[in-house]
């Protein structure tokens, strides 16, 4: 039995570089669903950003540069195309490499216990 053939996308995939002109979008800008904020973040060489998922989730997509994410004893390299999610109750520090780090950061609301 052969694997099913997955059709090619009908439209070109979005180019992440189109997002680099954005700064920050908030729910009042017309977003629906669990989004609280969406931003493009640029860290200079060696700069660090702390993310804590207290009552929210974080999703990060690296669009340029390099760096690393650290939580506890775990260190993960970050390069363009890498994605990172932080579920509620977790935290991580993102540190830019020599060329800096640029990423798209989405903050998502988490329903209170018992809500759907």
mmCIF file of N, CA and C in Angstrom:
data_model
loop_
_atom_site.group_PDB
_atom_site.id
_atom_site.type_symbol
_atom_site.label_atom_id
_atom_site.label_comp_id
_atom_site.label_asym_id
_atom_site.label_seq_id
_atom_site.Cartn_x
_atom_site.Cartn_y
_atom_site.Cartn_z
ATOM 1 N N UNK A 1 0.852 -1.188 0.000
ATOM 2 C CA UNK A 1 0.000 0.000 0.000
ATOM 3 C C UNK A 1 0.889 1.240 0.000
ATOM 4 N N UNK A 2 0.613 2.178 -0.864
ATOM 5 C CA UNK A 2 1.399 3.408 -0.932
ATOM 6 C C UNK A 2 0.744 4.487 -0.079
ATOM 7 N N UNK A 3 1.580 5.374 0.387
ATOM 8 C CA UNK A 3 1.082 6.479 1.211
ATOM 9 C C UNK A 3 0.260 7.421 0.346
ATOM 10 N N UNK A 4 -0.769 8.040 0.917
ATOM 11 C CA UNK A 4 -1.569 8.989 0.133
ATOM 12 C C UNK A 4 -0.716 10.185 -0.273
ATOM 13 N N UNK A 5 -0.989 10.696 -1.434
ATOM 14 C CA UNK A 5 -0.268 11.863 -1.941
ATOM 15 C C UNK A 5 -0.895 13.125 -1.362
ATOM 16 N N UNK A 6 -0.054 13.961 -0.805
ATOM 17 C CA UNK A 6 -0.533 15.222 -0.234
ATOM 18 C C UNK A 6 -0.441 16.282 -1.317
ATOM 19 N N UNK A 7 -1.554 16.917 -1.653
ATOM 20 C CA UNK A 7 -1.506 17.915 -2.730
ATOM 21 C C UNK A 7 -0.683 19.132 -2.323
ATOM 22 N N UNK A 8 -0.083 19.745 -3.317
ATOM 23 C CA UNK A 8 0.678 20.978 -3.083
ATOM 24 C C UNK A 8 -0.292 22.093 -2.726
ATOM 25 N N UNK A 9 0.148 23.060 -1.911
ATOM 26 C CA UNK A 9 -0.731 24.188 -1.589
ATOM 27 C C UNK A 9 -1.126 24.932 -2.856
ATOM 28 N N UNK A 10 -2.344 25.440 -2.896
ATOM 29 C CA UNK A 10 -2.836 26.186 -4.065
ATOM 30 C C UNK A 10 -2.270 27.590 -4.120
ATOM 31 N N UNK A 11 -1.929 28.104 -2.964
ATOM 32 C CA UNK A 11 -1.346 29.452 -2.906
ATOM 33 C C UNK A 11 0.032 29.333 -2.267
ATOM 34 N N UNK A 12 0.922 30.254 -2.567
ATOM 35 C CA UNK A 12 2.242 30.186 -1.939
ATOM 36 C C UNK A 12 2.114 30.303 -0.420
ATOM 37 N N UNK A 13 3.005 29.631 0.283
ATOM 38 C CA UNK A 13 3.013 29.747 1.737
ATOM 39 C C UNK A 13 3.420 31.162 2.122
ATOM 40 N N UNK A 14 2.891 31.691 3.228
ATOM 41 C CA UNK A 14 3.240 33.063 3.620
ATOM 42 C C UNK A 14 4.728 33.176 3.938
ATOM 43 N N UNK A 15 5.284 34.286 3.575
ATOM 44 C CA UNK A 15 6.687 34.566 3.847
ATOM 45 C C UNK A 15 6.765 35.287 5.187
ATOM 46 N N UNK A 16 7.466 34.695 6.156
ATOM 47 C CA UNK A 16 7.537 35.302 7.490
ATOM 48 C C UNK A 16 8.128 36.706 7.451
ATOM 49 N N UNK A 17 8.901 37.030 6.404
ATOM 50 C CA UNK A 17 9.493 38.374 6.335
ATOM 51 C C UNK A 17 8.435 39.451 6.164
ATOM 52 N N UNK A 18 7.225 39.074 5.748
ATOM 53 C CA UNK A 18 6.150 40.052 5.608
ATOM 54 C C UNK A 18 5.723 40.584 6.971
ATOM 55 N N UNK A 19 6.033 39.855 8.029
ATOM 56 C CA UNK A 19 5.642 40.266 9.374
ATOM 57 C C UNK A 19 6.608 41.256 10.008
ATOM 58 N N UNK A 20 7.767 41.466 9.407
ATOM 59 C CA UNK A 20 8.782 42.269 10.074
ATOM 60 C C UNK A 20 8.406 43.733 10.231
ATOM 61 N N UNK A 21 7.411 44.236 9.507
ATOM 62 C CA UNK A 21 6.976 45.616 9.673
ATOM 63 C C UNK A 21 6.025 45.807 10.838
ATOM 64 N N UNK A 22 5.533 44.713 11.406
ATOM 65 C CA UNK A 22 4.602 44.802 12.528
ATOM 66 C C UNK A 22 5.333 45.155 13.809
ATOM 67 N N UNK A 23 4.628 45.737 14.734
ATOM 68 C CA UNK A 23 5.181 45.976 16.066
ATOM 69 C C UNK A 23 4.395 45.159 17.092
ATOM 70 N N UNK A 24 3.133 45.470 17.268
ATOM 71 C CA UNK A 24 2.308 44.757 18.244
ATOM 72 C C UNK A 24 0.851 44.898 17.847
ATOM 73 N N UNK A 25 0.120 43.797 17.948
ATOM 74 C CA UNK A 25 -1.319 43.787 17.685
ATOM 75 C C UNK A 25 -1.998 43.309 18.959
ATOM 76 N N UNK A 26 -3.065 43.990 19.350
ATOM 77 C CA UNK A 26 -3.824 43.577 20.534
ATOM 78 C C UNK A 26 -5.222 43.140 20.097
ATOM 79 N N UNK A 27 -5.974 42.447 20.964
ATOM 80 C CA UNK A 27 -7.304 41.974 20.579
ATOM 81 C C UNK A 27 -8.229 43.073 20.077
ATOM 82 N N UNK A 28 -8.041 44.280 20.533
ATOM 83 C CA UNK A 28 -8.906 45.369 20.074
ATOM 84 C C UNK A 28 -8.613 45.753 18.634
ATOM 85 N N UNK A 29 -7.524 45.209 18.064
ATOM 86 C CA UNK A 29 -7.195 45.467 16.654
ATOM 87 C C UNK A 29 -7.961 44.531 15.727
ATOM 88 N N UNK A 30 -8.873 43.734 16.247
ATOM 89 C CA UNK A 30 -9.707 42.893 15.411
ATOM 90 C C UNK A 30 -9.423 41.411 15.498
ATOM 91 N N UNK A 31 -8.568 40.995 16.407
ATOM 92 C CA UNK A 31 -8.310 39.564 16.559
ATOM 93 C C UNK A 31 -9.489 38.902 17.266
ATOM 94 N N UNK A 32 -9.736 37.659 16.909
ATOM 95 C CA UNK A 32 -10.780 36.887 17.580
ATOM 96 C C UNK A 32 -10.129 35.671 18.215
ATOM 97 N N UNK A 33 -10.850 35.006 19.085
ATOM 98 C CA UNK A 33 -10.318 33.801 19.698
ATOM 99 C C UNK A 33 -9.472 34.117 20.911
ATOM 100 N N UNK A 34 -8.526 33.218 21.212
ATOM 101 C CA UNK A 34 -7.792 33.341 22.476
ATOM 102 C C UNK A 34 -6.630 34.324 22.453
ATOM 103 N N UNK A 35 -6.380 35.003 21.326
ATOM 104 C CA UNK A 35 -5.235 35.914 21.267
ATOM 105 C C UNK A 35 -5.386 37.051 22.260
ATOM 106 N N UNK A 36 -4.324 37.305 23.017
ATOM 107 C CA UNK A 36 -4.248 38.499 23.851
ATOM 108 C C UNK A 36 -3.355 39.528 23.188
ATOM 109 N N UNK A 37 -2.287 39.040 22.539
ATOM 110 C CA UNK A 37 -1.365 39.955 21.852
ATOM 111 C C UNK A 37 -0.541 39.185 20.836
ATOM 112 N N UNK A 38 -0.102 39.905 19.825
ATOM 113 C CA UNK A 38 0.771 39.357 18.799
ATOM 114 C C UNK A 38 1.794 40.439 18.490
ATOM 115 N N UNK A 39 3.075 40.098 18.572
ATOM 116 C CA UNK A 39 4.117 41.104 18.380
ATOM 117 C C UNK A 39 5.334 40.507 17.697
ATOM 118 N N UNK A 40 6.075 41.360 16.994
ATOM 119 C CA UNK A 40 7.390 40.995 16.499
ATOM 120 C C UNK A 40 8.380 41.592 17.486
ATOM 121 N N UNK A 41 9.236 40.750 18.032
ATOM 122 C CA UNK A 41 10.203 41.174 19.051
ATOM 123 C C UNK A 41 11.603 41.062 18.466
ATOM 124 N N UNK A 42 12.395 42.095 18.679
ATOM 125 C CA UNK A 42 13.790 42.084 18.228
ATOM 126 C C UNK A 42 14.693 42.287 19.440
ATOM 127 N N UNK A 43 15.571 41.312 19.664
ATOM 128 C CA UNK A 43 16.553 41.418 20.742
ATOM 129 C C UNK A 43 17.923 41.668 20.121
ATOM 130 N N UNK A 44 18.660 42.598 20.691
ATOM 131 C CA UNK A 44 20.028 42.842 20.236
ATOM 132 C C UNK A 44 20.950 41.739 20.720
ATOM 133 N N UNK A 45 22.159 41.670 20.197
ATOM 134 C CA UNK A 45 23.105 40.638 20.607
ATOM 135 C C UNK A 45 23.237 40.552 22.130
ATOM 136 N N UNK A 46 23.060 39.348 22.657
ATOM 137 C CA UNK A 46 23.188 39.125 24.094
ATOM 138 C C UNK A 46 21.986 39.531 24.928
ATOM 139 N N UNK A 47 21.020 40.232 24.349
ATOM 140 C CA UNK A 47 19.837 40.637 25.119
ATOM 141 C C UNK A 47 19.000 39.415 25.473
ATOM 142 N N UNK A 48 18.208 39.578 26.525
ATOM 143 C CA UNK A 48 17.437 38.452 27.055
ATOM 144 C C UNK A 48 16.003 38.886 27.307
ATOM 145 N N UNK A 49 15.071 37.977 27.052
ATOM 146 C CA UNK A 49 13.649 38.209 27.345
ATOM 147 C C UNK A 49 13.165 37.049 28.211
ATOM 148 N N UNK A 50 12.463 37.374 29.274
ATOM 149 C CA UNK A 50 11.898 36.369 30.180
ATOM 150 C C UNK A 50 10.417 36.211 29.857
ATOM 151 N N UNK A 51 9.982 34.983 29.643
ATOM 152 C CA UNK A 51 8.573 34.693 29.397
ATOM 153 C C UNK A 51 8.056 33.793 30.508
ATOM 154 N N UNK A 52 6.960 34.190 31.132
ATOM 155 C CA UNK A 52 6.315 33.376 32.161
ATOM 156 C C UNK A 52 4.867 33.158 31.749
ATOM 157 N N UNK A 53 4.470 31.918 31.706
ATOM 158 C CA UNK A 53 3.115 31.578 31.269
ATOM 159 C C UNK A 53 2.202 31.463 32.484
ATOM 160 N N UNK A 54 1.942 32.591 33.106
ATOM 161 C CA UNK A 54 1.041 32.665 34.263
ATOM 162 C C UNK A 54 -0.349 33.040 33.778
ATOM 163 N N UNK A 55 -1.219 32.046 33.623
ATOM 164 C CA UNK A 55 -2.576 32.291 33.147
ATOM 165 C C UNK A 55 -2.675 32.501 31.647
ATOM 166 N N UNK A 56 -1.574 32.346 30.931
ATOM 167 C CA UNK A 56 -1.539 32.480 29.479
ATOM 168 C C UNK A 56 -0.644 31.385 28.899
ATOM 169 N N UNK A 57 -0.707 31.231 27.583
ATOM 170 C CA UNK A 57 0.255 30.419 26.854
ATOM 171 C C UNK A 57 1.055 31.361 25.975
ATOM 172 N N UNK A 58 2.299 30.996 25.700
ATOM 173 C CA UNK A 58 3.129 31.771 24.788
ATOM 174 C C UNK A 58 3.498 30.883 23.613
ATOM 175 N N UNK A 59 3.512 31.452 22.420
ATOM 176 C CA UNK A 59 4.003 30.771 21.227
ATOM 177 C C UNK A 59 4.998 31.720 20.570
ATOM 178 N N UNK A 60 6.159 31.188 20.218
ATOM 179 C CA UNK A 60 7.237 31.981 19.636
ATOM 180 C C UNK A 60 7.660 31.323 18.336
ATOM 181 N N UNK A 61 7.810 32.118 17.275
ATOM 182 C CA UNK A 61 8.312 31.645 15.985
ATOM 183 C C UNK A 61 9.505 32.511 15.606
ATOM 184 N N UNK A 62 10.674 31.908 15.472
ATOM 185 C CA UNK A 62 11.891 32.656 15.164
ATOM 186 C C UNK A 62 11.917 32.998 13.678
ATOM 187 N N UNK A 63 12.040 34.301 13.375
ATOM 188 C CA UNK A 63 12.039 34.758 11.991
ATOM 189 C C UNK A 63 13.419 35.193 11.502
ATOM 190 N N UNK A 64 14.343 35.527 12.412
ATOM 191 C CA UNK A 64 15.686 35.945 11.990
ATOM 192 C C UNK A 64 16.648 35.846 13.165
ATOM 193 N N UNK A 65 17.935 35.768 12.842
ATOM 194 C CA UNK A 65 18.961 35.721 13.875
ATOM 195 C C UNK A 65 19.081 34.343 14.496
ATOM 196 N N UNK A 66 19.632 34.326 15.695
ATOM 197 C CA UNK A 66 19.790 33.069 16.421
ATOM 198 C C UNK A 66 19.859 33.372 17.910
ATOM 199 N N UNK A 67 19.810 32.321 18.694
ATOM 200 C CA UNK A 67 19.890 32.466 20.138
ATOM 201 C C UNK A 67 19.585 31.144 20.798
ATOM 202 N N UNK A 68 19.107 31.223 22.034
ATOM 203 C CA UNK A 68 18.743 29.998 22.741
ATOM 204 C C UNK A 68 17.596 30.281 23.701
ATOM 205 N N UNK A 69 16.859 29.226 23.979
ATOM 206 C CA UNK A 69 15.807 29.261 24.996
ATOM 207 C C UNK A 69 16.290 28.386 26.141
ATOM 208 N N UNK A 70 16.052 28.832 27.357
ATOM 209 C CA UNK A 70 16.483 28.071 28.524
ATOM 210 C C UNK A 70 15.358 28.013 29.540
ATOM 211 N N UNK A 71 15.178 26.828 30.087
ATOM 212 C CA UNK A 71 14.245 26.627 31.184
ATOM 213 C C UNK A 71 14.839 25.551 32.083
ATOM 214 N N UNK A 72 15.081 25.894 33.334
ATOM 215 C CA UNK A 72 15.750 24.943 34.219
ATOM 216 C C UNK A 72 17.116 24.602 33.663
ATOM 217 N N UNK A 73 17.406 23.304 33.558
ATOM 218 C CA UNK A 73 18.688 22.841 33.024
ATOM 219 C C UNK A 73 18.654 22.611 31.520
ATOM 220 N N UNK A 74 17.529 22.864 30.879
ATOM 221 C CA UNK A 74 17.379 22.582 29.448
ATOM 222 C C UNK A 74 17.699 23.830 28.636
ATOM 223 N N UNK A 75 18.562 23.676 27.617
ATOM 224 C CA UNK A 75 18.912 24.754 26.693
ATOM 225 C C UNK A 75 18.592 24.277 25.281
ATOM 226 N N UNK A 76 17.886 25.098 24.512
ATOM 227 C CA UNK A 76 17.485 24.731 23.157
ATOM 228 C C UNK A 76 17.946 25.836 22.207
ATOM 229 N N UNK A 77 18.652 25.489 21.121
ATOM 230 C CA UNK A 77 19.061 26.521 20.159
ATOM 231 C C UNK A 77 17.857 27.048 19.391
ATOM 232 N N UNK A 78 17.899 28.316 19.039
ATOM 233 C CA UNK A 78 16.838 28.960 18.258
ATOM 234 C C UNK A 78 17.437 29.496 16.966
ATOM 235 N N UNK A 79 16.803 29.166 15.838
ATOM 236 C CA UNK A 79 17.199 29.642 14.513
ATOM 237 C C UNK A 79 15.928 29.928 13.724
ATOM 238 N N UNK A 80 16.022 30.661 12.611
ATOM 239 C CA UNK A 80 14.830 30.925 11.803
ATOM 240 C C UNK A 80 14.086 29.634 11.454
ATOM 241 N N UNK A 81 12.774 29.692 11.645
ATOM 242 C CA UNK A 81 11.925 28.539 11.388
ATOM 243 C C UNK A 81 11.639 27.708 12.619
ATOM 244 N N UNK A 82 12.374 27.925 13.701
ATOM 245 C CA UNK A 82 12.107 27.191 14.938
ATOM 246 C C UNK A 82 10.912 27.813 15.662
ATOM 247 N N UNK A 83 10.156 26.965 16.327
ATOM 248 C CA UNK A 83 9.000 27.426 17.104
ATOM 249 C C UNK A 83 9.109 26.876 18.516
ATOM 250 N N UNK A 84 8.541 27.606 19.444
ATOM 251 C CA UNK A 84 8.581 27.254 20.854
ATOM 252 C C UNK A 84 7.229 27.595 21.456
ATOM 253 N N UNK A 85 6.677 26.696 22.241
ATOM 254 C CA UNK A 85 5.443 27.003 22.963
ATOM 255 C C UNK A 85 5.683 26.817 24.451
ATOM 256 N N UNK A 86 5.068 27.679 25.237
ATOM 257 C CA UNK A 86 5.142 27.585 26.692
ATOM 258 C C UNK A 86 3.733 27.402 27.227
ATOM 259 N N UNK A 87 3.422 26.224 27.742
ATOM 260 C CA UNK A 87 2.090 25.996 28.296
ATOM 261 C C UNK A 87 1.945 26.710 29.640
ATOM 262 N N UNK A 88 0.711 26.847 30.106
ATOM 263 C CA UNK A 88 0.483 27.507 31.393
ATOM 264 C C UNK A 88 1.337 26.893 32.505
ATOM 265 N N UNK A 89 1.879 27.772 33.340
ATOM 266 C CA UNK A 89 2.680 27.342 34.476
ATOM 267 C C UNK A 89 4.157 27.182 34.167
ATOM 268 N N UNK A 90 4.566 27.387 32.920
ATOM 269 C CA UNK A 90 5.977 27.238 32.569
ATOM 270 C C UNK A 90 6.625 28.605 32.371
ATOM 271 N N UNK A 91 7.934 28.593 32.223
ATOM 272 C CA UNK A 91 8.683 29.831 31.988
ATOM 273 C C UNK A 91 9.936 29.497 31.195
ATOM 274 N N UNK A 92 10.457 30.484 30.492
ATOM 275 C CA UNK A 92 11.703 30.315 29.737
ATOM 276 C C UNK A 92 12.364 31.669 29.551
ATOM 277 N N UNK A 93 13.666 31.639 29.381
ATOM 278 C CA UNK A 93 14.430 32.838 29.052
ATOM 279 C C UNK A 93 14.947 32.669 27.629
ATOM 280 N N UNK A 94 14.729 33.675 26.794
ATOM 281 C CA UNK A 94 15.245 33.683 25.426
ATOM 282 C C UNK A 94 16.435 34.631 25.392
ATOM 283 N N UNK A 95 17.563 34.164 24.890
ATOM 284 C CA UNK A 95 18.771 34.980 24.815
ATOM 285 C C UNK A 95 19.232 35.037 23.368
ATOM 286 N N UNK A 96 19.468 36.261 22.887
ATOM 287 C CA UNK A 96 19.898 36.458 21.502
ATOM 288 C C UNK A 96 21.360 36.087 21.325
ATOM 289 N N UNK A 97 21.684 35.572 20.150
ATOM 290 C CA UNK A 97 23.059 35.267 19.790
ATOM 291 C C UNK A 97 23.784 36.508 19.290
ATOM 292 N N UNK A 98 24.923 36.308 18.640
ATOM 293 C CA UNK A 98 25.779 37.417 18.178
ATOM 294 C C UNK A 98 25.104 38.336 17.179
ATOM 295 N N UNK A 99 24.195 37.792 16.367
ATOM 296 C CA UNK A 99 23.521 38.610 15.345
ATOM 297 C C UNK A 99 22.174 39.129 15.824
ATOM 298 N N UNK A 100 21.819 38.890 17.070
ATOM 299 C CA UNK A 100 20.509 39.274 17.567
ATOM 300 C C UNK A 100 19.491 38.176 17.293
ATOM 301 N N UNK A 101 18.264 38.414 17.690
ATOM 302 C CA UNK A 101 17.186 37.437 17.549
ATOM 303 C C UNK A 101 15.893 38.181 17.265
ATOM 304 N N UNK A 102 15.161 37.745 16.257
ATOM 305 C CA UNK A 102 13.855 38.315 15.936
ATOM 306 C C UNK A 102 12.848 37.181 15.949
ATOM 307 N N UNK A 103 11.709 37.410 16.627
ATOM 308 C CA UNK A 103 10.679 36.371 16.683
ATOM 309 C C UNK A 103 9.290 36.982 16.749
ATOM 310 N N UNK A 104 8.332 36.196 16.278
ATOM 311 C CA UNK A 104 6.919 36.553 16.390
ATOM 312 C C UNK A 104 6.435 35.916 17.680
ATOM 313 N N UNK A 105 5.850 36.720 18.539
ATOM 314 C CA UNK A 105 5.408 36.267 19.853
ATOM 315 C C UNK A 105 3.893 36.409 19.958
ATOM 316 N N UNK A 106 3.220 35.285 20.171
ATOM 317 C CA UNK A 106 1.767 35.301 20.395
ATOM 318 C C UNK A 106 1.501 34.938 21.844
ATOM 319 N N UNK A 107 0.652 35.724 22.465
ATOM 320 C CA UNK A 107 0.201 35.429 23.823
ATOM 321 C C UNK A 107 -1.263 35.040 23.731
ATOM 322 N N UNK A 108 -1.594 33.881 24.288
ATOM 323 C CA UNK A 108 -2.945 33.325 24.171
ATOM 324 C C UNK A 108 -3.585 33.172 25.542
ATOM 325 N N UNK A 109 -4.853 33.561 25.620
ATOM 326 C CA UNK A 109 -5.616 33.400 26.853
ATOM 327 C C UNK A 109 -5.866 31.920 27.113
ATOM 328 N N UNK A 110 -5.892 31.548 28.358
ATOM 329 C CA UNK A 110 -6.183 30.178 28.756
ATOM 330 C C UNK A 110 -7.511 30.207 29.518
ATOM 331 N N UNK A 111 -8.486 29.405 29.094
ATOM 332 C CA UNK A 111 -9.772 29.415 29.817
ATOM 333 C C UNK A 111 -9.576 28.992 31.279
ATOM 334 N N UNK A 112 -10.353 29.611 32.149
ATOM 335 C CA UNK A 112 -10.320 29.225 33.558
ATOM 336 C C UNK A 112 -10.792 27.767 33.666
ATOM 337 N N UNK A 113 -10.391 27.118 34.686
ATOM 338 C CA UNK A 113 -10.754 25.720 34.893
ATOM 339 C C UNK A 113 -12.271 25.550 34.816
ATOM 340 N N UNK A 114 -12.710 24.599 33.996
ATOM 341 C CA UNK A 114 -14.149 24.339 33.834
ATOM 342 C C UNK A 114 -14.758 25.084 32.665
ATOM 343 N N UNK A 115 -14.063 26.087 32.117
ATOM 344 C CA UNK A 115 -14.582 26.808 30.943
ATOM 345 C C UNK A 115 -14.192 26.075 29.679
ATOM 346 N N UNK A 116 -14.938 26.210 28.627
ATOM 347 C CA UNK A 116 -14.601 25.628 27.324
ATOM 348 C C UNK A 116 -14.699 26.686 26.266
#
